[in-house]
Amino acid sequence: METTPLNPARRRLLAGSAGALAAAGLGATGVVRASEPATSKAAVPAATTAAKPLPPYAAWKDADSVIVHSANTIETRRSAFGDGVITPTRELYVRNNLPPPDASILDDRDAWSVEIQGVKNPRTLTLGELKTLGVDTMATVLQCSGNGRGFFPHKPSGTQWQVGAAGCVLWTGIPVRTLVEYLGGIEGDPTYMTGTGGEQLPEGLDPNTLTVERSVPRDTLQDAMLAWEMNNEPLSLAHGGPLRLIVPGYTGVNNVKYIKRLAFTAEQSPAKIQQTSYRLAPMDAKPGPDQPSAWAMGPKSWITAPGAEGAPVKAGRALVRGVAFGGIHAVKRVDVSIDGGKTWKQAALVGPDLGKYAWRQFALAVDLPAGQHTLASRVEDTEGNVQVENRVENVRGYLNSSWRDHALTVNVS
Amino acid sequence: METTPLNPARRRLLAGSAGALAAAGLGATGVVRASEPATSKAAVPAATTAAKPLPPYAAWKDADSVIVHSANTIETRRSAFGDGVITPTRELYVRNNLPPPDASILDDRDAWSVEIQGVKNPRTLTLGELKTLGVDTMATVLQCSGNGRGFFPHKPSGTQWQVGAAGCVLWTGIPVRTLVEYLGGIEGDPTYMTGTGGEQLPEGLDPNTLTVERSVPRDTLQDAMLAWEMNNEPLSLAHGGPLRLIVPGYTGVNNVKYIKRLAFTAEQSPAKIQQTSYRLAPMDAKPGPDQPSAWAMGPKSWITAPGAEGAPVKAGRALVRGVAFGGIHAVKRVDVSIDGGKTWKQAALVGPDLGKYAWRQFALAVDLPAGQHTLASRVEDTEGNVQVENRVENVRGYLNSSWRDHALTVNVS
């Protein structure tokens, strides 16, 4: 992949005698040794695993930082999160419910239009016009509803995500409340805010079977945003550009990509993705509109270092690090265990606080003797909600926040 | 440049009939139209100007977001700053005092070593060991001492930077105070903290003529950091990887790249770069150790939109935006003028506050009638220091914070 520069982990791999020829060969393809940008933190380079290739619309992702499950599902490796709070765009997970629209929708970003309904003065506005009406930036944790599905013992259908269908990124756009005020305020007393994606749907099919249209409680509009930049770059196609609805604290699917319609509605969307998908059905129930929807996220954290994905850990002093978020509330504290949850110590929250919807980095200095250790973390939010010990079993494997499932067993030598 | 994906501005340029063949030609080189990552915000693509090529060690920069002055001096375009607070790594300016070391120093980052002197237990530590001792993340404005030199009428020697030898980025590393405590504290009562860069120096020359070694007041250690990540990716060679000293609030040159020695010293470094370069000499004086050194930055701001670099501005409602920082103090307020400084209005600070060393984004909604307007901004810090109206003239053109010089004249139609 010539657009993805060779990273140091892969270079180390090639540095052995057996790799010398391969390294020379790579050099010949035009990879300039001196042109390294900031590079992958992943412990296990993709070259050592039977990696699927990145799909064309996400070919610019850092192949060594991600696990490609399919063309529409790409996960960040646990070892790639680093300690810098904001997930780099080229390392962020991707989950598309449908193939993305043609990239030509980015040719003239400002011409993209979005229809606003359920306000006193409903209108269609271009992105160019939105940009003159208001601007703000916020950090949110973006997490797929199914993140952690891979830990459910009943192997629910869907991508077997581990920890990495999540990231913390900066969004820039217009606050939805600013836009609503500009259009005269909400009309009546609708219960939901409903966003509709701009994916191309096949002809001759009931659109409700495929359309990405999600309804969330109306009051989420207070902190929601129509975003055109992520991490201070124009929003890529893979992440919903030119315009995406951001509902902070709500799982990824509610953050509708390529948004073409935002409506305040009495009812939830009739689309399948709202009515029966993304429902938390108990194991003996059928997913459907009577079951809770995958909406707000709860408190969750996981260890990112040391020892993720088999990275070697030396006996002695170590800094146990990870990420923690509260979902819709801020992080109050994080505790860390190095004995699988028998005893806990409070970790330090490090780095800048980017607001209640962002995650916090945490760190605890420990002495790790040789042997096997299970590292775990547990976050408490400012409302006193504590990360659950055990997953809540459900048919499709949504919203796994179990600290026990997310613990990391490391071999120290 | 195959590692730099084609951006929308350039694609628009190629979309005209004259550009059709060129576009087809580019397609044939393997640039996949559907593989666009987040792309440049620059108004005027490099393709329209007689652009110098990016040097190999920074070939991964976004060519359309930067102005390449030379192999060691690359500036971010005013139109590329965006509204997302953190400057993307591929858009950040580069200024090297010497050519960077060979990229092989990144082959085994954890093996890099740094000598700590002037503490009770002086030692050489590897980066691998530093990573077990402490970790924090902070945002700082990184700005070249000569940023704004291009506005000095006497055309000082050196790069003619306009606004873009600056950015706001996240650093992750070990706080220097944590490291100093670990080594038993400071020995005696030294006046300075002195960092030495690891660049290769030519043989047979007095090292003081070339070595990058800078001294700053000792107390800067309280907030300083030895950083191994920038924007949550391993620090690139272009920006000082594997390890860089960060002295927040101090100009770029004090943030020593490839740091191999950090010492607490009674005297300032004897190096030329400390003794005579980076001195603020009045126009009739010779730069030398009696003149103030380019150390702490003062309050400064500039407009980034609308209309930067000739981007079209339509008459009517507009959001005037920009960036503002206090140097060593936090931003208190920003005022904006659309009549060249005759009248001012307070702008809103938008986005998350990343701490006193970061910059803030600001925005003011205005009505811009057709015609020519001069947009200006003026920041005040929490200590009551206000951005200066006029530059302080000095031989080498350092520390230009003049709001008048940085004003932006736009044509509205």
PDB file of C-alpha atoms in Angstrom, chain A residues 283-392:
ATOM      1  CA  MET A 283     -31.738 -13.950  25.140  1.00  0.00           C
ATOM      2  CA  ASP A 284     -35.230 -15.463  24.980  1.00  0.00           C
ATOM      3  CA  ALA A 285     -36.880 -12.492  23.247  1.00  0.00           C
ATOM      4  CA  LYS A 286     -37.192 -11.354  19.656  1.00  0.00           C
ATOM      5  CA  PRO A 287     -35.559  -7.983  18.914  1.00  0.00           C
ATOM      6  CA  GLY A 288     -38.265  -5.435  18.143  1.00  0.00           C
ATOM      7  CA  PRO A 289     -39.673  -2.012  18.959  1.00  0.00           C
ATOM      8  CA  ASP A 290     -40.677  -3.069  22.481  1.00  0.00           C
ATOM      9  CA  GLN A 291     -37.037  -3.665  23.435  1.00  0.00           C
ATOM     10  CA  PRO A 292     -34.712  -0.789  24.395  1.00  0.00           C
ATOM     11  CA  SER A 293     -32.857   0.854  21.521  1.00  0.00           C
ATOM     12  CA  ALA A 294     -29.045   1.134  21.466  1.00  0.00           C
ATOM     13  CA  TRP A 295     -28.944   4.782  22.460  1.00  0.00           C
ATOM     14  CA  ALA A 296     -26.905   6.251  25.324  1.00  0.00           C
ATOM     15  CA  MET A 297     -23.631   4.614  26.301  1.00  0.00           C
ATOM     16  CA  GLY A 298     -22.791   3.725  29.875  1.00  0.00           C
ATOM     17  CA  PRO A 299     -19.515   3.992  31.816  1.00  0.00           C
ATOM     18  CA  LYS A 300     -16.767   1.918  30.204  1.00  0.00           C
ATOM     19  CA  SER A 301     -12.984   1.676  30.264  1.00  0.00           C
ATOM     20  CA  TRP A 302     -10.221  -0.640  29.179  1.00  0.00           C
ATOM     21  CA  ILE A 303      -6.498  -1.101  29.570  1.00  0.00           C
ATOM     22  CA  THR A 304      -4.438  -0.208  26.510  1.00  0.00           C
ATOM     23  CA  ALA A 305      -0.903  -0.861  27.859  1.00  0.00           C
ATOM     24  CA  PRO A 306       1.339  -2.547  28.699  1.00  0.00           C
ATOM     25  CA  GLY A 307       1.196  -5.899  26.990  1.00  0.00           C
ATOM     26  CA  ALA A 308      -1.646  -5.441  24.537  1.00  0.00           C
ATOM     27  CA  GLU A 309      -1.586  -7.990  21.704  1.00  0.00           C
ATOM     28  CA  GLY A 310       1.394  -9.794  23.092  1.00  0.00           C
ATOM     29  CA  ALA A 311       3.737  -6.810  23.330  1.00  0.00           C
ATOM     30  CA  PRO A 312       6.557  -7.880  25.652  1.00  0.00           C
ATOM     31  CA  VAL A 313       6.377  -6.643  29.268  1.00  0.00           C
ATOM     32  CA  LYS A 314       9.502  -6.570  31.420  1.00  0.00           C
ATOM     33  CA  ALA A 315       9.265  -7.311  35.137  1.00  0.00           C
ATOM     34  CA  GLY A 316       9.575  -4.231  37.333  1.00  0.00           C
ATOM     35  CA  ARG A 317       8.020  -0.807  37.319  1.00  0.00           C
ATOM     36  CA  ALA A 318       5.303  -0.309  34.714  1.00  0.00           C
ATOM     37  CA  LEU A 319       2.665   2.271  33.940  1.00  0.00           C
ATOM     38  CA  VAL A 320      -0.719   0.665  33.419  1.00  0.00           C
ATOM     39  CA  ARG A 321      -2.669   2.917  31.044  1.00  0.00           C
ATOM     40  CA  GLY A 322      -6.049   2.992  29.401  1.00  0.00           C
ATOM     41  CA  VAL A 323      -9.077   4.992  28.353  1.00  0.00           C
ATOM     42  CA  ALA A 324     -12.293   5.635  30.291  1.00  0.00           C
ATOM     43  CA  PHE A 325     -15.543   7.391  29.523  1.00  0.00           C
ATOM     44  CA  GLY A 326     -18.893   7.891  31.164  1.00  0.00           C
ATOM     45  CA  GLY A 327     -21.136   7.871  28.085  1.00  0.00           C
ATOM     46  CA  ILE A 328     -23.488  10.763  28.798  1.00  0.00           C
ATOM     47  CA  HIS A 329     -21.785  11.796  32.058  1.00  0.00           C
ATOM     48  CA  ALA A 330     -18.242  12.853  32.849  1.00  0.00           C
ATOM     49  CA  VAL A 331     -15.630  10.537  34.322  1.00  0.00           C
ATOM     50  CA  LYS A 332     -15.183  10.876  38.080  1.00  0.00           C
ATOM     51  CA  ARG A 333     -12.548   8.233  38.824  1.00  0.00           C
ATOM     52  CA  VAL A 334     -10.894   5.125  37.452  1.00  0.00           C
ATOM     53  CA  ASP A 335      -9.613   2.187  39.484  1.00  0.00           C
ATOM     54  CA  VAL A 336      -7.111  -0.348  38.225  1.00  0.00           C
ATOM     55  CA  SER A 337      -6.499  -3.946  39.258  1.00  0.00           C
ATOM     56  CA  ILE A 338      -3.480  -6.064  38.379  1.00  0.00           C
ATOM     57  CA  ASP A 339      -4.924  -9.228  39.949  1.00  0.00           C
ATOM     58  CA  GLY A 340      -8.029  -9.710  37.857  1.00  0.00           C
ATOM     59  CA  GLY A 341     -10.282  -7.630  40.063  1.00  0.00           C
ATOM     60  CA  LYS A 342      -9.414  -8.941  43.531  1.00  0.00           C
ATOM     61  CA  THR A 343      -7.883  -5.629  44.637  1.00  0.00           C
ATOM     62  CA  TRP A 344      -8.112  -2.163  43.143  1.00  0.00           C
ATOM     63  CA  LYS A 345      -6.129   1.074  43.275  1.00  0.00           C
ATOM     64  CA  GLN A 346      -7.228   4.497  42.053  1.00  0.00           C
ATOM     65  CA  ALA A 347      -5.449   5.570  38.859  1.00  0.00           C
ATOM     66  CA  ALA A 348      -4.494   9.136  37.945  1.00  0.00           C
ATOM     67  CA  LEU A 349      -6.456  10.850  35.199  1.00  0.00           C
ATOM     68  CA  VAL A 350      -3.882  12.342  32.838  1.00  0.00           C
ATOM     69  CA  GLY A 351      -4.006  14.842  30.007  1.00  0.00           C
ATOM     70  CA  PRO A 352      -6.521  17.553  29.207  1.00  0.00           C
ATOM     71  CA  ASP A 353     -10.222  17.182  30.024  1.00  0.00           C
ATOM     72  CA  LEU A 354     -12.026  17.643  26.697  1.00  0.00           C
ATOM     73  CA  GLY A 355     -15.511  17.692  28.198  1.00  0.00           C
ATOM     74  CA  LYS A 356     -17.949  15.114  29.477  1.00  0.00           C
ATOM     75  CA  TYR A 357     -18.417  13.323  26.156  1.00  0.00           C
ATOM     76  CA  ALA A 358     -14.687  12.729  25.638  1.00  0.00           C
ATOM     77  CA  TRP A 359     -12.712   9.928  27.160  1.00  0.00           C
ATOM     78  CA  ARG A 360      -9.992  10.405  29.731  1.00  0.00           C
ATOM     79  CA  GLN A 361      -6.614   8.748  29.712  1.00  0.00           C
ATOM     80  CA  PHE A 362      -5.592   7.147  32.989  1.00  0.00           C
ATOM     81  CA  ALA A 363      -2.331   5.760  34.372  1.00  0.00           C
ATOM     82  CA  LEU A 364      -1.232   3.865  37.453  1.00  0.00           C
ATOM     83  CA  ALA A 365       2.396   3.070  38.327  1.00  0.00           C
ATOM     84  CA  VAL A 366       2.710  -0.535  39.488  1.00  0.00           C
ATOM     85  CA  ASP A 367       5.406  -3.091  40.144  1.00  0.00           C
ATOM     86  CA  LEU A 368       4.835  -6.114  37.922  1.00  0.00           C
ATOM     87  CA  PRO A 369       6.661  -9.272  39.015  1.00  0.00           C
ATOM     88  CA  ALA A 370       7.376 -11.990  36.465  1.00  0.00           C
ATOM     89  CA  GLY A 371       4.402 -14.208  35.730  1.00  0.00           C
ATOM     90  CA  GLN A 372       0.923 -13.878  34.336  1.00  0.00           C
ATOM     91  CA  HIS A 373      -1.263 -10.975  35.452  1.00  0.00           C
ATOM     92  CA  THR A 374      -4.753  -9.870  34.561  1.00  0.00           C
ATOM     93  CA  LEU A 375      -5.022  -6.088  34.260  1.00  0.00           C
ATOM     94  CA  ALA A 376      -8.488  -4.560  34.616  1.00  0.00           C
ATOM     95  CA  SER A 377      -9.981  -1.085  34.925  1.00  0.00           C
ATOM     96  CA  ARG A 378     -13.288   0.199  36.233  1.00  0.00           C
ATOM     97  CA  VAL A 379     -14.651   3.716  35.755  1.00  0.00           C
ATOM     98  CA  GLU A 380     -17.190   5.631  37.812  1.00  0.00           C
ATOM     99  CA  ASP A 381     -19.054   8.613  36.362  1.00  0.00           C
ATOM    100  CA  THR A 382     -19.986  11.839  38.141  1.00  0.00           C
ATOM    101  CA  GLU A 383     -23.502  10.497  38.824  1.00  0.00           C
ATOM    102  CA  GLY A 384     -22.099   7.532  40.764  1.00  0.00           C
ATOM    103  CA  ASN A 385     -22.695   4.992  37.988  1.00  0.00           C
ATOM    104  CA  VAL A 386     -19.947   2.363  38.024  1.00  0.00           C
ATOM    105  CA  GLN A 387     -18.820   0.302  35.033  1.00  0.00           C
ATOM    106  CA  VAL A 388     -20.511  -3.096  35.264  1.00  0.00           C
ATOM    107  CA  GLU A 389     -18.560  -6.209  36.157  1.00  0.00           C
ATOM    108  CA  ASN A 390     -20.513  -8.474  33.830  1.00  0.00           C
ATOM    109  CA  ARG A 391     -21.992  -7.929  30.413  1.00  0.00           C
ATOM    110  CA  VAL A 392     -25.767  -7.690  30.034  1.00  0.00           C
TER     111      VAL A 392
END
